[in-house]
Amino acid sequence: MRLDSCIKALERLAEAENNEILHNALDYYAENKCLTPKQAFVVLWRLQKNKIDHSPSFFKVSLQRQKYRDDLRDMEPSRVRLIWPALSSSQRRLAEELGHAAPDST
């Protein structure tokens, strides 16, 4: 059900914005059931910007590859804060080990 919700939100987003990055993210998510950290940022940012109903915590982010962990490490703190709800607790710990602070819960 969560996967379907994410795919529907991605489909609405890809329809709202004719953007190759978003179409690629939709294809990637449908195939892999997760997003890369960079894709997660773009997707969650654009979903928010277009006011498309979604639950950030439903999206899964892959940190399996070293490149994805490097991308997370090099990501601006504001971008990490945006994808934080999509990270699992172990991924959040990794993000903190990579130098990112948990967002304020206020």
PDB file of C-alpha atoms in Angstrom:
ATOM      1  CA  MET A   1       0.000   0.000   0.000  1.00  0.00           C
ATOM      2  CA  ARG A   2       2.830   2.410   0.824  1.00  0.00           C
ATOM      3  CA  LEU A   3       4.579   1.537  -2.426  1.00  0.00           C
ATOM      4  CA  ASP A   4       1.392   2.237  -4.383  1.00  0.00           C
ATOM      5  CA  SER A   5       0.951   5.546  -2.568  1.00  0.00           C
ATOM      6  CA  CYS A   6       4.508   6.588  -3.469  1.00  0.00           C
ATOM      7  CA  ILE A   7       4.149   5.535  -7.090  1.00  0.00           C
ATOM      8  CA  LYS A   8       0.845   7.410  -7.437  1.00  0.00           C
ATOM      9  CA  ALA A   9       2.413  10.545  -5.950  1.00  0.00           C
ATOM     10  CA  LEU A  10       5.378  10.184  -8.329  1.00  0.00           C
ATOM     11  CA  GLU A  11       3.034   9.712 -11.290  1.00  0.00           C
ATOM     12  CA  ARG A  12       1.094  12.860 -10.362  1.00  0.00           C
ATOM     13  CA  LEU A  13       4.363  14.745  -9.992  1.00  0.00           C
ATOM     14  CA  ALA A  14       5.750  13.509 -13.321  1.00  0.00           C
ATOM     15  CA  GLU A  15       2.467  14.577 -14.931  1.00  0.00           C
ATOM     16  CA  ALA A  16       2.512  18.007 -13.238  1.00  0.00           C
ATOM     17  CA  GLU A  17       6.095  18.686 -14.294  1.00  0.00           C
ATOM     18  CA  ASN A  18       7.288  17.312 -17.590  1.00  0.00           C
ATOM     19  CA  ASN A  19      10.776  16.734 -16.232  1.00  0.00           C
ATOM     20  CA  GLU A  20      13.122  13.932 -17.261  1.00  0.00           C
ATOM     21  CA  ILE A  21      14.648  13.701 -13.764  1.00  0.00           C
ATOM     22  CA  LEU A  22      11.215  13.044 -12.270  1.00  0.00           C
ATOM     23  CA  HIS A  23      10.294  10.512 -14.948  1.00  0.00           C
ATOM     24  CA  ASN A  24      13.597   8.712 -14.299  1.00  0.00           C
ATOM     25  CA  ALA A  25      12.940   8.773 -10.540  1.00  0.00           C
ATOM     26  CA  LEU A  26       9.489   7.262 -11.125  1.00  0.00           C
ATOM     27  CA  ASP A  27      10.964   4.486 -13.286  1.00  0.00           C
ATOM     28  CA  TYR A  28      13.747   3.862 -10.760  1.00  0.00           C
ATOM     29  CA  TYR A  29      11.308   3.729  -7.834  1.00  0.00           C
ATOM     30  CA  ALA A  30       8.934   1.396  -9.671  1.00  0.00           C
ATOM     31  CA  GLU A  31      11.813  -0.960 -10.449  1.00  0.00           C
ATOM     32  CA  ASN A  32      13.886  -0.728  -7.248  1.00  0.00           C
ATOM     33  CA  LYS A  33      11.276   0.267  -4.620  1.00  0.00           C
ATOM     34  CA  CYS A  34      13.612   3.007  -3.396  1.00  0.00           C
ATOM     35  CA  LEU A  35      15.275   6.258  -4.448  1.00  0.00           C
ATOM     36  CA  THR A  36      18.856   7.442  -4.343  1.00  0.00           C
ATOM     37  CA  PRO A  37      19.506  10.296  -1.886  1.00  0.00           C
ATOM     38  CA  LYS A  38      19.698  12.827  -4.738  1.00  0.00           C
ATOM     39  CA  GLN A  39      16.459  11.533  -6.272  1.00  0.00           C
ATOM     40  CA  ALA A  40      14.767  11.589  -2.864  1.00  0.00           C
ATOM     41  CA  PHE A  41      15.644  15.247  -2.413  1.00  0.00           C
ATOM     42  CA  VAL A  42      14.329  16.282  -5.843  1.00  0.00           C
ATOM     43  CA  VAL A  43      11.174  14.174  -5.522  1.00  0.00           C
ATOM     44  CA  LEU A  44      10.271  15.305  -2.001  1.00  0.00           C
ATOM     45  CA  TRP A  45      11.094  18.931  -2.805  1.00  0.00           C
ATOM     46  CA  ARG A  46       8.946  18.951  -5.947  1.00  0.00           C
ATOM     47  CA  LEU A  47       6.075  17.049  -4.301  1.00  0.00           C
ATOM     48  CA  GLN A  48       6.066  19.688  -1.573  1.00  0.00           C
ATOM     49  CA  LYS A  49       6.352  22.549  -4.084  1.00  0.00           C
ATOM     50  CA  ASN A  50       3.447  21.207  -6.182  1.00  0.00           C
ATOM     51  CA  LYS A  51       1.349  20.518  -3.072  1.00  0.00           C
ATOM     52  CA  ILE A  52       0.891  16.882  -4.066  1.00  0.00           C
ATOM     53  CA  ASP A  53      -0.381  14.790  -1.179  1.00  0.00           C
ATOM     54  CA  HIS A  54       2.334  12.397   0.000  1.00  0.00           C
ATOM     55  CA  SER A  55       3.927  10.933   3.111  1.00  0.00           C
ATOM     56  CA  PRO A  56       7.696  11.456   3.046  1.00  0.00           C
ATOM     57  CA  SER A  57       8.187   8.571   5.476  1.00  0.00           C
ATOM     58  CA  PHE A  58       6.609   6.153   2.953  1.00  0.00           C
ATOM     59  CA  PHE A  59       9.493   6.684   0.525  1.00  0.00           C
ATOM     60  CA  LYS A  60      12.540   4.477   0.901  1.00  0.00           C
ATOM     61  CA  VAL A  61      16.071   5.720   0.267  1.00  0.00           C
ATOM     62  CA  SER A  62      18.900   3.415  -0.751  1.00  0.00           C
ATOM     63  CA  LEU A  63      22.281   3.820   0.889  1.00  0.00           C
ATOM     64  CA  GLN A  64      23.554   0.392  -0.186  1.00  0.00           C
ATOM     65  CA  ARG A  65      26.151   1.727  -2.599  1.00  0.00           C
ATOM     66  CA  GLN A  66      29.138   3.711  -1.419  1.00  0.00           C
ATOM     67  CA  LYS A  67      28.268   6.376  -4.006  1.00  0.00           C
ATOM     68  CA  TYR A  68      24.898   6.942  -2.318  1.00  0.00           C
ATOM     69  CA  ARG A  69      26.534   7.244   1.098  1.00  0.00           C
ATOM     70  CA  ASP A  70      29.049   9.702  -0.414  1.00  0.00           C
ATOM     71  CA  ASP A  71      26.166  11.654  -1.974  1.00  0.00           C
ATOM     72  CA  LEU A  72      24.456  11.821   1.418  1.00  0.00           C
ATOM     73  CA  ARG A  73      27.683  12.932   3.113  1.00  0.00           C
ATOM     74  CA  ASP A  74      28.202  15.700   0.541  1.00  0.00           C
ATOM     75  CA  MET A  75      24.577  16.865   0.576  1.00  0.00           C
ATOM     76  CA  GLU A  76      23.726  20.298   1.937  1.00  0.00           C
ATOM     77  CA  PRO A  77      22.182  20.131   5.426  1.00  0.00           C
ATOM     78  CA  SER A  78      18.920  21.678   4.214  1.00  0.00           C
ATOM     79  CA  ARG A  79      18.551  18.882   1.677  1.00  0.00           C
ATOM     80  CA  VAL A  80      19.253  16.213   4.269  1.00  0.00           C
ATOM     81  CA  ARG A  81      16.575  17.764   6.523  1.00  0.00           C
ATOM     82  CA  LEU A  82      14.085  17.409   3.671  1.00  0.00           C
ATOM     83  CA  ILE A  83      14.787  13.698   3.120  1.00  0.00           C
ATOM     84  CA  TRP A  84      15.212  12.916   6.856  1.00  0.00           C
ATOM     85  CA  PRO A  85      11.648  11.506   7.228  1.00  0.00           C
ATOM     86  CA  ALA A  86      12.367   9.013   4.426  1.00  0.00           C
ATOM     87  CA  LEU A  87      15.487   7.681   6.160  1.00  0.00           C
ATOM     88  CA  SER A  88      15.290   4.644   8.417  1.00  0.00           C
ATOM     89  CA  SER A  89      16.642   4.922  11.959  1.00  0.00           C
ATOM     90  CA  SER A  90      19.908   3.223  10.947  1.00  0.00           C
ATOM     91  CA  GLN A  91      20.209   5.554   7.935  1.00  0.00           C
ATOM     92  CA  ARG A  92      19.662   8.535  10.237  1.00  0.00           C
ATOM     93  CA  ARG A  93      22.472   7.298  12.488  1.00  0.00           C
ATOM     94  CA  LEU A  94      24.682   6.957   9.411  1.00  0.00           C
ATOM     95  CA  ALA A  95      23.770  10.501   8.341  1.00  0.00           C
ATOM     96  CA  GLU A  96      24.813  11.733  11.787  1.00  0.00           C
ATOM     97  CA  GLU A  97      28.079   9.777  11.538  1.00  0.00           C
ATOM     98  CA  LEU A  98      28.637  11.479   8.170  1.00  0.00           C
ATOM     99  CA  GLY A  99      28.375  14.866   9.866  1.00  0.00           C
ATOM    100  CA  HIS A 100      24.682  15.754   9.552  1.00  0.00           C
ATOM    101  CA  ALA A 101      22.618  16.831  12.524  1.00  0.00           C
ATOM    102  CA  ALA A 102      19.106  15.578  13.110  1.00  0.00           C
ATOM    103  CA  PRO A 103      16.518  18.234  12.289  1.00  0.00           C
ATOM    104  CA  ASP A 104      14.965  20.091  15.186  1.00  0.00           C
ATOM    105  CA  SER A 105      11.767  18.387  16.257  1.00  0.00           C
ATOM    106  CA  THR A 106      10.070  21.717  16.978  1.00  0.00           C
TER     107      THR A 106
END
